Coordinates of C-alpha atoms in Angstrom, one line a residue:
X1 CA 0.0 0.0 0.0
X2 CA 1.6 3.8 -1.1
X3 CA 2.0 5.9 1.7
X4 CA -0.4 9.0 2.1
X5 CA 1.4 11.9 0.1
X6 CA 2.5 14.8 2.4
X7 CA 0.7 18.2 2.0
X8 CA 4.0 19.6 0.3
X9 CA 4.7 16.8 -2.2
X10 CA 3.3 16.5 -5.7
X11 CA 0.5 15.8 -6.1
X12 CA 0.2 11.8 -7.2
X13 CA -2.5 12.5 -9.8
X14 CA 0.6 14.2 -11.7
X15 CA -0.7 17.6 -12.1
X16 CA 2.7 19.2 -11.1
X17 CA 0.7 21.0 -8.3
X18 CA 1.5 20.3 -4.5
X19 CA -0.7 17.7 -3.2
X20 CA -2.4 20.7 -0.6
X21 CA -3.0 22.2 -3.9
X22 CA -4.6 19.7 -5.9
X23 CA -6.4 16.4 -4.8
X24 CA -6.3 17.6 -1.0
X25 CA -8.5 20.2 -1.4
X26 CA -10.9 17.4 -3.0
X27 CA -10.6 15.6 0.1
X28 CA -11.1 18.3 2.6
X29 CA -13.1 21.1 1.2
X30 CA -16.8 19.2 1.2
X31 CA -16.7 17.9 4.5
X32 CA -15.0 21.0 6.0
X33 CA -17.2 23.7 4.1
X34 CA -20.2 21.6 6.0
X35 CA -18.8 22.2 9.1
X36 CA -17.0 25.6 8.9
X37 CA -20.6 26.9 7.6
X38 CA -22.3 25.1 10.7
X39 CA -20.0 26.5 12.9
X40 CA -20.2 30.0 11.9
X41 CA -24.2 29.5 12.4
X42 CA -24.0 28.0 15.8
X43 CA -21.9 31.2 16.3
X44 CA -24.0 33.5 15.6
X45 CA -27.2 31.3 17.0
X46 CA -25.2 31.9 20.2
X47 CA -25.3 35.4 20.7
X48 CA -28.8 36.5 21.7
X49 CA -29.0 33.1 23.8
X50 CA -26.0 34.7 25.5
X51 CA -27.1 38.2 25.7
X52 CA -30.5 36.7 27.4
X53 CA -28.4 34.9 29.9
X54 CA -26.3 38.1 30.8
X55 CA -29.4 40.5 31.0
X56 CA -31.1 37.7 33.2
X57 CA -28.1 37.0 35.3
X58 CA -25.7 39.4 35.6
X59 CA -27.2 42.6 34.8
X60 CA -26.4 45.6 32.7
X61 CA -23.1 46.8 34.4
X62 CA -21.6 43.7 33.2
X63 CA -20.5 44.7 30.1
X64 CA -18.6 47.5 31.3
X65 CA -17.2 45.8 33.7
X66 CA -15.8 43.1 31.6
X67 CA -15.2 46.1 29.1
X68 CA -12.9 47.8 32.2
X69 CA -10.9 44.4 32.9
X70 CA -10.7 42.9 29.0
X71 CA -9.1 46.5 28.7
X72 CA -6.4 46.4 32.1
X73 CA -8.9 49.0 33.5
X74 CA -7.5 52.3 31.8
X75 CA -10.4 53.8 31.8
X76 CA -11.8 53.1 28.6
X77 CA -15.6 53.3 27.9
X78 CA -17.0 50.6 25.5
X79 CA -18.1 51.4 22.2
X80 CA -19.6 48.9 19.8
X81 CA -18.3 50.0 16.7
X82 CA -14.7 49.9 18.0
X83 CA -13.0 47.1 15.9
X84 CA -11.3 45.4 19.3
X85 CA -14.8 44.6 20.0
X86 CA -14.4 41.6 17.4
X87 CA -12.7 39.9 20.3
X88 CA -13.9 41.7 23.3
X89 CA -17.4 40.2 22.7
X90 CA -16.1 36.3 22.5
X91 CA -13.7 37.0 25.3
X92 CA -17.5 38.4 27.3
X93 CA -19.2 35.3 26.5
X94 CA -16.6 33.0 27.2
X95 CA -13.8 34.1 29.7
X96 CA -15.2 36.8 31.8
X97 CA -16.1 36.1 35.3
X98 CA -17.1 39.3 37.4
X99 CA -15.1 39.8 40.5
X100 CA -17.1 38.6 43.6
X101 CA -14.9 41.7 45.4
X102 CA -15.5 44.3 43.1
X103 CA -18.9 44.2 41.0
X104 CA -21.9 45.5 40.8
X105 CA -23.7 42.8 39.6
X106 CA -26.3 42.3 41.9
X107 CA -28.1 38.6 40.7
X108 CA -25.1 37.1 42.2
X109 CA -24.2 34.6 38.6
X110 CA -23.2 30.7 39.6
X111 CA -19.7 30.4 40.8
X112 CA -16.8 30.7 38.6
X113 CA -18.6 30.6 35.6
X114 CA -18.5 33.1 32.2
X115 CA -21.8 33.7 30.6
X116 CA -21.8 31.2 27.7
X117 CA -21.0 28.5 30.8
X118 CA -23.9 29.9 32.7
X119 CA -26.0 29.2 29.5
X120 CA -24.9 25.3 29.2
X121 CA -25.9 25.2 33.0
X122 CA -29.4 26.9 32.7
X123 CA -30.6 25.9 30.0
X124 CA -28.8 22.8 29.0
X125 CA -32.2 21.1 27.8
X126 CA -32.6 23.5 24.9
X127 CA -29.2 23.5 23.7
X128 CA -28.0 21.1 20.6
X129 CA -25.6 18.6 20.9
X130 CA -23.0 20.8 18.4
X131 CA -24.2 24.1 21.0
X132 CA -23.0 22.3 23.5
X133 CA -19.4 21.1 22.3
X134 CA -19.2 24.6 20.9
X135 CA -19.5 26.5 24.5
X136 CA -17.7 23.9 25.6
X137 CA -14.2 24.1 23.6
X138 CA -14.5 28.1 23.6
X139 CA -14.5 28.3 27.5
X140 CA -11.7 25.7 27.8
X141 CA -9.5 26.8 25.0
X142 CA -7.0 29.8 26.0
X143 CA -5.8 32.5 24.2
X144 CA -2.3 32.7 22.8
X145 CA -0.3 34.1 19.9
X146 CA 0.2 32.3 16.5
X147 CA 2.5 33.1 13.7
X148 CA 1.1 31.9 10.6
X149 CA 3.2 29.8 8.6
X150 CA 0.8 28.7 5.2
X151 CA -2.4 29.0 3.8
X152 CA -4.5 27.2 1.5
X153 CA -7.1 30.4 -0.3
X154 CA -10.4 29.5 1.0
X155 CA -9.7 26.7 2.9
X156 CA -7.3 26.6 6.0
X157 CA -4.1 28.3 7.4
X158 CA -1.2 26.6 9.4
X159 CA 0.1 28.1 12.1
X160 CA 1.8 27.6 15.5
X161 CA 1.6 28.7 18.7
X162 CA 4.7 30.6 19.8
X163 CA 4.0 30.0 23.3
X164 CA 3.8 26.5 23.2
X165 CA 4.9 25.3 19.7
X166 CA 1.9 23.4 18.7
X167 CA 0.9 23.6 15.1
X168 CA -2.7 23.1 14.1
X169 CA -4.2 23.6 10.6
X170 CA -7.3 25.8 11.2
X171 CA -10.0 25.7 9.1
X172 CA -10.7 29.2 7.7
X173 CA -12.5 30.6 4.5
X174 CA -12.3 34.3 4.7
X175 CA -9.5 34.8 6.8
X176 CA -7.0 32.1 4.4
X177 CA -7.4 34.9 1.7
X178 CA -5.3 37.5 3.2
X179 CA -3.2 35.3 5.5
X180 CA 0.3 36.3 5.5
X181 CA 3.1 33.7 6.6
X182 CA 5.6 35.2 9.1
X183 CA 2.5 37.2 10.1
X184 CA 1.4 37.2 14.0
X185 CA -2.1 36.7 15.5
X186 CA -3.9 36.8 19.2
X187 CA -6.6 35.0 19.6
X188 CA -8.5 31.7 20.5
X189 CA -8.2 28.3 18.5
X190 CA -11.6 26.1 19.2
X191 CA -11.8 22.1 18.5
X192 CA -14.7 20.9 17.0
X193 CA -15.6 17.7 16.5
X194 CA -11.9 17.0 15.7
X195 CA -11.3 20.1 13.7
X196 CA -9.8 23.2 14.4
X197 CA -11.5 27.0 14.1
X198 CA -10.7 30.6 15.0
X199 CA -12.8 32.4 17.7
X200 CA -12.3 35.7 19.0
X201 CA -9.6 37.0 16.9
X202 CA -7.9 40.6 17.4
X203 CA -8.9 42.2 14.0
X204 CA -5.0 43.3 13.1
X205 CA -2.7 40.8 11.3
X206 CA 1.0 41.6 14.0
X207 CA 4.0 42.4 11.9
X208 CA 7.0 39.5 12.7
X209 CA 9.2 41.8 14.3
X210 CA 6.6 41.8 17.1
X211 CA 7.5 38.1 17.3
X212 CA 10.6 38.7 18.9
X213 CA 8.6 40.4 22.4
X214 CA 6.8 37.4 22.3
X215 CA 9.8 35.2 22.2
X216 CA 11.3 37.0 25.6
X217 CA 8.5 36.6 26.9
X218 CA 8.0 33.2 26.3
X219 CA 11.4 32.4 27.6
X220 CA 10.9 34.0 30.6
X221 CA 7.9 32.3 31.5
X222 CA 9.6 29.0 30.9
X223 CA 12.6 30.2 33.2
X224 CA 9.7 31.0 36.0
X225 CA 8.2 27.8 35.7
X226 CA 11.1 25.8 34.8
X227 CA 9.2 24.1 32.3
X228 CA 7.6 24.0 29.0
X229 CA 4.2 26.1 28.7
X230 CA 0.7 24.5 28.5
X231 CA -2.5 24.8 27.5
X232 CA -3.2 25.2 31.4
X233 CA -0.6 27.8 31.6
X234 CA -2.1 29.6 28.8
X235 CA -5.2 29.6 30.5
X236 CA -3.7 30.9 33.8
X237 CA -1.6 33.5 32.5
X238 CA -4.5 34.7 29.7
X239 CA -3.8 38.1 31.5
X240 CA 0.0 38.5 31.3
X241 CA -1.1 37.5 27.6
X242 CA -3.2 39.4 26.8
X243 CA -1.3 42.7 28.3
X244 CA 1.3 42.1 26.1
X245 CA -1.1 42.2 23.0
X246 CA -2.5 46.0 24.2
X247 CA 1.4 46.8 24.6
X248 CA 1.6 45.3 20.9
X249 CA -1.9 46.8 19.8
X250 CA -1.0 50.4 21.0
X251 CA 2.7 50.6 19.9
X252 CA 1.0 49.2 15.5
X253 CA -2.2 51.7 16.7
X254 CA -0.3 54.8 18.2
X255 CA 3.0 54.8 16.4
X256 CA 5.5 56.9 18.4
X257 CA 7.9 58.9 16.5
X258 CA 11.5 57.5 16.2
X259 CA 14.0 58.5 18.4
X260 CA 16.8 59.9 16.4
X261 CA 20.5 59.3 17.7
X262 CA 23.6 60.2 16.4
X263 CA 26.3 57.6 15.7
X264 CA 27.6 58.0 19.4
X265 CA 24.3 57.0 20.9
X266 CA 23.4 60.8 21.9
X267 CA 19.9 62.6 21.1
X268 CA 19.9 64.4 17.7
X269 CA 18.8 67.7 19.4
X270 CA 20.5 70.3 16.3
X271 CA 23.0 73.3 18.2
X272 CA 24.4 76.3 16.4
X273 CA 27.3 77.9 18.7
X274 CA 27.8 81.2 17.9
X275 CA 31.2 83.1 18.4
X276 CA 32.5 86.8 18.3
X277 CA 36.4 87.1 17.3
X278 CA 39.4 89.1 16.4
X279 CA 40.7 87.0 13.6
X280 CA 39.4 84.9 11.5
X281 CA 43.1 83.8 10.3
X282 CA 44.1 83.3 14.4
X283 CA 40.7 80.8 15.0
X284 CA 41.9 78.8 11.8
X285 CA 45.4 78.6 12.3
X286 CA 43.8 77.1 16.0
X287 CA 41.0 75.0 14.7
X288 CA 41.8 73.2 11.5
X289 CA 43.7 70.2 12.9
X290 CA 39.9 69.6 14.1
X291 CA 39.7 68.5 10.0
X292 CA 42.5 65.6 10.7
X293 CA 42.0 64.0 7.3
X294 CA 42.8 67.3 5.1
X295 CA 45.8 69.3 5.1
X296 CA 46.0 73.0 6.0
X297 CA 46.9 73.9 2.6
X298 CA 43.9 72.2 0.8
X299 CA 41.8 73.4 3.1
X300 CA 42.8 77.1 2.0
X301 CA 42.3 76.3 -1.4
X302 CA 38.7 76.8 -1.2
X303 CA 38.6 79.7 1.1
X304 CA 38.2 82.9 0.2
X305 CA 40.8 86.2 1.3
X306 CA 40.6 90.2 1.1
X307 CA 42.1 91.9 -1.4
X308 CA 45.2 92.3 1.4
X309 CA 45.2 88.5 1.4
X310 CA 42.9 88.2 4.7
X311 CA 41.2 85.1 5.5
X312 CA 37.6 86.0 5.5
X313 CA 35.6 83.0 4.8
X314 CA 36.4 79.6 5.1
X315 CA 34.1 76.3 6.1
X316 CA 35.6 73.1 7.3
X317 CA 34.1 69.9 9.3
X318 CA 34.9 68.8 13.0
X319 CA 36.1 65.2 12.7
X320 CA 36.6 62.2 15.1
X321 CA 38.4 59.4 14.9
X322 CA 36.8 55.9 13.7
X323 CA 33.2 55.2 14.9
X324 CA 31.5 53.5 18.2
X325 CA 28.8 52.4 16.2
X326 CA 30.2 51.3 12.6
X327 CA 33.8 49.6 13.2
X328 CA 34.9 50.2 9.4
X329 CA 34.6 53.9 9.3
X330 CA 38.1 55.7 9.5
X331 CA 36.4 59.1 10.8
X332 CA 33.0 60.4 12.0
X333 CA 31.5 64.1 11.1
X334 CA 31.0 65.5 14.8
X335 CA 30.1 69.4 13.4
X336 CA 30.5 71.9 10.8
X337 CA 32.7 75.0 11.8
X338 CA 32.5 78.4 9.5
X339 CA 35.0 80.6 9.9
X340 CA 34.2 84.4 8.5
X341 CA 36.4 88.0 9.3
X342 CA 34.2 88.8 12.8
X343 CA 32.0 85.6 13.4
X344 CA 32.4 81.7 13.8
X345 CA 29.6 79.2 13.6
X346 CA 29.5 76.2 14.9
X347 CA 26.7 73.7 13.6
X348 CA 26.7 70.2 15.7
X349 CA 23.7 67.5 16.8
X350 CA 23.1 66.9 20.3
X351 CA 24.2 68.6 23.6
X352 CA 27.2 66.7 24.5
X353 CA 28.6 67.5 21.6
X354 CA 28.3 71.0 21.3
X355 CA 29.8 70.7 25.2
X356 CA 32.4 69.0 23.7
X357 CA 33.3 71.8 21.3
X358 CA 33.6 74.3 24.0
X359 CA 36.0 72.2 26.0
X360 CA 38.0 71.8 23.1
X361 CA 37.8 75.3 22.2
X362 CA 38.7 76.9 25.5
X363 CA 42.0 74.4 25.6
X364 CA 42.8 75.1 22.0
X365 CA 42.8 79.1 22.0
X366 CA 42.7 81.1 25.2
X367 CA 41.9 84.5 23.9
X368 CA 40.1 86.0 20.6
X369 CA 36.8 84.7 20.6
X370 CA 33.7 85.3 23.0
X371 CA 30.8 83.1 23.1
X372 CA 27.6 84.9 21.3
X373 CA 24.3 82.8 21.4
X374 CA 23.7 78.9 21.5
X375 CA 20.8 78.4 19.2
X376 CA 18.9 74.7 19.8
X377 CA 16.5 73.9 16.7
X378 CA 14.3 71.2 17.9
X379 CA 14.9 68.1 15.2
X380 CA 11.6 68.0 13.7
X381 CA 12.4 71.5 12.4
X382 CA 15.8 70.7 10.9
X383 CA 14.5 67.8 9.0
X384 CA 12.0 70.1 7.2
X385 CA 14.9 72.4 6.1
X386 CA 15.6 71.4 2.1
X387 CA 19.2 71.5 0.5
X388 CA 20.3 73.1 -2.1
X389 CA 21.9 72.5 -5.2
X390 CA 25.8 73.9 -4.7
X391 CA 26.0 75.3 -8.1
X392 CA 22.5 77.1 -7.6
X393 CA 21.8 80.9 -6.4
X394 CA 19.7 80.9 -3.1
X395 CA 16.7 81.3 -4.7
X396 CA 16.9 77.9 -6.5
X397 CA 14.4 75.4 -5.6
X398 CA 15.1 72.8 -2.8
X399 CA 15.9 69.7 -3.3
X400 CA 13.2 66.8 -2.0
X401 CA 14.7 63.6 -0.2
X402 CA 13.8 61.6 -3.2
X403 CA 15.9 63.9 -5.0
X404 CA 18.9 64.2 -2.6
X405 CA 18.7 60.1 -2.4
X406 CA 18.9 59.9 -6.2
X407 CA 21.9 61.3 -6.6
X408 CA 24.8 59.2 -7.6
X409 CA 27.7 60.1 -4.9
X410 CA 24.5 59.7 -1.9
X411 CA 23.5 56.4 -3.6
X412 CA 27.4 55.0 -3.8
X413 CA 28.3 56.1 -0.2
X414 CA 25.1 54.3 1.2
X415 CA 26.3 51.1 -0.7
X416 CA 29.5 51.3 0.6
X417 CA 28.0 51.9 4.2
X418 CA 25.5 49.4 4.2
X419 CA 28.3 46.6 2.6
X420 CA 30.5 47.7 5.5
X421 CA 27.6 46.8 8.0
X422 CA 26.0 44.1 6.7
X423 CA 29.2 42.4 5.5
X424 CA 30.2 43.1 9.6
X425 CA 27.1 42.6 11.6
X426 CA 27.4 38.6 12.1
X427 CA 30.2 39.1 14.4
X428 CA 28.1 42.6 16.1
X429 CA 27.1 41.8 19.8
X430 CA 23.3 42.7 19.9
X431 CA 21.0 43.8 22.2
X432 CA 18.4 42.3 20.5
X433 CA 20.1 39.1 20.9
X434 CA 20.4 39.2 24.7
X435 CA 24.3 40.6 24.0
X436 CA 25.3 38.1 21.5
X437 CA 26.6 38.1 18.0
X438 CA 24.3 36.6 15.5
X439 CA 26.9 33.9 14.9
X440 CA 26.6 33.1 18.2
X441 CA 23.2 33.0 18.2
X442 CA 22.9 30.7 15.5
X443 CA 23.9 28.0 17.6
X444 CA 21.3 28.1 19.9
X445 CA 17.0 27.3 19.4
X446 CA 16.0 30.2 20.7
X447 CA 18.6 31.8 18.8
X448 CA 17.7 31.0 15.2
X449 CA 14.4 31.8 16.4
X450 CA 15.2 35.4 16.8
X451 CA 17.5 35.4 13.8
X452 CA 14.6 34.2 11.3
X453 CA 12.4 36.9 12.8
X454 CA 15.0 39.6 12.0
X455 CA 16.0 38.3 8.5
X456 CA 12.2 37.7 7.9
X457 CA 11.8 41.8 8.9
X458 CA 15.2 42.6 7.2
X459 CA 14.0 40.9 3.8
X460 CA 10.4 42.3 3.4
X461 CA 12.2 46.1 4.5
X462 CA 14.6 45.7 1.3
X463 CA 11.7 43.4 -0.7
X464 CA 9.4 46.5 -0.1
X465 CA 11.8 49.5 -0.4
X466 CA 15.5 48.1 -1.6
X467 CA 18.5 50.3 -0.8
X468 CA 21.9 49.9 -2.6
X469 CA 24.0 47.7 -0.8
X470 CA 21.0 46.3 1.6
X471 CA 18.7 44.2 -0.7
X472 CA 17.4 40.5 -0.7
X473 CA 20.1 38.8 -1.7
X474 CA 22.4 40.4 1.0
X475 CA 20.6 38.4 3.4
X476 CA 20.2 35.5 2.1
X477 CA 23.9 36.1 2.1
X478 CA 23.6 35.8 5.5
X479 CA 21.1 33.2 6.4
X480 CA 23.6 30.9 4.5
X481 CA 26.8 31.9 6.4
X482 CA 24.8 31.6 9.4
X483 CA 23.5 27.9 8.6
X484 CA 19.9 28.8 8.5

C-alpha cells in the first residue's frame, strides 16, 4: 500500500501542483465547508442566547465591567463600533467572570462561571448537541499568539503557537485569503468535532518583528516555571497574555515617532554655537587640525581672502576618529565649523557635543573669541529644512529627499555603508540578541528563532523599499553563512 502523500509533495494525480493544492482540497473542502458553515451559524445562533443569559443573570453593568478588565482598567468606555470589539465580545461570553470583590452585579451569577457556561448550565435542555461542544471548547480553550506559517485560499491556514509550539491547521475561509506567513495573531483556536477554528480573533494581522517580544516573553515564563508552557498555563496567565497584546496593539495603533540618535548614541537635538572674534586667520590657524584628514593647505584652497590676502571665509568639518557604532569607518562628522572675518559658527547635533566643542575650544585658544548665542532647533524642524543644489543661487528650488537620495555620490556612499555593515554585523554583539553576535546565536534554538524573525523583517524592508547595498540577496547572504 503507497504511503499518504505529504501536503507539500506532488501531487500523485501528476498535475505538477503540490498535493495541498490539488487532490487535498478534493478531500477536505466538502466535509470542511459543512462544518465551517455550521460552525459560523451556531456562532452566531449563540449570541442572543448569551445576551438573554447576561441581562437575566448578571445585569447591565456587566459589560462594562468586563469592558474595564478585558481593557487592564485604563479607563476606557465601551463602544460597539470599535474594531477590538471583534474579540472583546467572545472573550465576554466565554472568559469573563465578574469579581465577587469588586462588582456591581447584583443577581449574584453561579460560581466561577462566564456567561456562555452559565447558559450550558441553565438551559442545557434547549441547547444542541454541536451548541454544547461549541461553549464547551470556547470556555476551555486559552488565548495565545500564532504566527502563521501557510495557507490554502479559501480553505485553511497553518500556524503555531509561539508560546507553546503546537501547530494546528485551522479551518478558515475568509480569513486564508489574506493570510500572511511570518505574520502574528492573538486570539483563540476552538476544537470541534476533531477540527480546528478561529474564535475571537484581534482584528489586526502583527507584523514578525513583534514576534521577537513574544519570544522574551516566552522564555521568561519557561525560566519561572522551569518548564515547557501548556494549555493550562495559557489559561492561567490569559492576563499577562493578553497585556502584552495591548502593549503590541497600541505601539502598531499609536506609532511613536522615532528617536533619532547620532552615531555616538546621543539625542539628535540640532545646536548652532555662535562666536565673536578678532581674527578669522588666528581661530583657523587654531581649529583646522579639528579636519584631521585634510591638510591645511587644501583646506585654504577653497577659502576665500581680502584683497590684502585676509582670511575672511572659510568652512571646514569637525572630525573624530573611527566610529562606536560602525567599526569600518576611518572618521566620524562630529560638526561643521564656519569661519568668516568677525564671526564663527559652529553647527553640531546633540548637547554633548556641542559641550564638547567648547572644552575643546577653550583648551585650544585662550583668547580672541567670546561666546555669542547657542541656538537649539528642535529636530523635527531641521528635517523640514531642504538642500540646495551647490552650483545654484539661493533662490533655486530645494531639493526633495527623493531627490537628494537619487543622486549618484549619496547612492554609492550608502552602498558602501550598508556593505561595510551588513558584511560586519554577524560578528556585532546585539542587544536584540540578549548581548550576543548573530553567529553566536545561531547556535542556539532560541537563537535562530530570533534570527529568522529579524532576517524575515530585514527581507520584506529591502523586498518593499530596496536600498543599494541592503537588498534581498544580501541576506540571504547571510542566512547561508549563518547555517539557516
Amino acid at each position: 500500500m503507497a504511503n499518504k502523500p505529504g501536503r507539500n509533495d506532488p501531487c500523485p494525480c501528476g498535475s505538477e501542483k503540490k498535493y495541498k493544492k490539488c487532490c487535498y482540497l478534493t478531500q477536505i473542502n466538502a466535509p470542511s465547508d459543512l462544518c465551517w458553515q455550521r460552525v459560523q451559524k451556531t456562532h452566531s445562533g449563540l449570541i442572543p442566547k448569551i445576551l438573554d443569559v447576561i441581562y437575566e443573570h448578571y445585569g447591565p453593568s456587566a459589560i462594562h465591567e468586563a469592558w474595564e478588565e478585558f481593557h487592564l482598567y485604563d479607563d476606557s468606555e465601551f463602544e460597539e463600533n470599535k474594531p477590538i470589539v471583534q474579540i472583546f465580545m467572545p472573550w465576554f461570553f466565554y472568559n469573563w467572570v465578574p469579581d465577587p470583590e469588586d462588582t456591581e452585579v447584583k443577581k449574584k451569577p453561579l460560581k466561577d462561571t462566564p456567561p456562555a457556561a452559565t447558559l450550558l448550565l441553565t438551559e442545557k435542555n434547549r441547547l444542541n448537541s454541536f451548541e454544547k461542544e461549541y461553549i464547551e471548547s470556547c470556555c476551555n480553550r486559552p488565548y495565545s499568539f500564532y504566527e502563521i506559517k501557510d495557507s490554502i485560499v479559501g480553505s485553511s491556514i497553518d500556524v503555531e503557537d509561539i508560546l507553546t509550539g503546537e501547530r494546528y491547521t485551522v479551518y478558515e475561509k475568509k480569513g486564508s485569503q489574506n493570510a500572511v506567513p511570518g505574520s502574528v495573531f492573538f486570539g483563540k483556536i476552538v476544537i470541534i468535532q476533531n477540527k480546528y477554528y478561529f474564535d475571537g480573533l484581534a482584528p489586526i494581522q502583527i507584523p514578525p518583528k513583534y514576534k521577537l517580544q513574544i519570544i522574551n516573553l516566552r522564555e521568561n515564563i519557561k525560566k519561572d516555571l522551569k518548564k515547557e508552557i501548556t494549555t493550562e498555563d495559557l489559561i492561567e496567565l490569559e492576563g499577562v497574555f493578553r497585556g502584552v497584546f495591548w502593549s503590541i496593539w497600541d505601539a502598531i495603533m499609536n506609532p511613536s515617532p522615532p528617536i533619532m540618535t547620532n552615531t555616538e548614541g546621543h539625542l539628535m537635538i540640532p545646536h548652532k554655537i555662535i562666536y565673536e572674534i578678532d581674527s578669522a586667520t588666528k581661530m583657523f590657524e587654531a581649529l583646522h587640525e579639528l579636519c584631521f584628514n585634510t591638510s591645511k593647505e587644501d583646506l585654504l584652497e577653497d577659502a576665500t581672502f581680502s584683497e590684502d590676502g585676509e582670511l575672511t571665509d572659510i568652512s571646514f568639518p569637525w572630525l573624530g576618529k573611527g566610529n562606536k557604532k560602525h567599526e569600518t569607518w576611518d572618521n566620524t562628522v562630529l560638526g561643521h565649523i564656519t569661519i568668516t572675518e568677525t564671526k564663527m559658527e559652529v553647527d553640531l547635533n546633540s548637547k554633548e557635543r556641542a559641550k564638547k566643542f567648547k572644552a575643546l575650544l577653550t583648551k585650544k585658544i585662550k583668547t580672541g573669541w567670546s561666546l555669542k548665542a547657542t541656538l537649539i532647533e528642535p529636530i523635527e524642524s531641521k528635517l523640514k529644512q531642504g538642500f540646495k543644489k551647490d552650483d545654484e543661487s539661493e533662490s533655486s528650488d530645494e531639493l526633495t529627499s527623493e531627490e537628494i537620495m537619487a543622486l549618484p555620490e549619496v547612492q554609492q556612499h550608502l552602498e558602501t555603508m550598508n556593505k561595510s555593515h551588513w558584511e560586519n554585523w554577524i560578528d556585532m554583539p546585539l542587544p536584540i540578541l540578549s548581548g550576543l553576535t548573530p553567529k553566536k546565536a545561531a547556535k542556539t534554538k532560541v537563537g535562530k528563532e530570533k534570527l529568522e524573525v529579524l532576517l524575515y523583517d530585514f527581507e520584506s524592508k529591502a523586498l518593499n523599499n530596496p536600498s543599494p547595498g541592503q537588498t534581498v540577496s544580501v541576506f540571504k547572504e547571510i542566512r547561508k553563512k549563518l547555517g539557516l
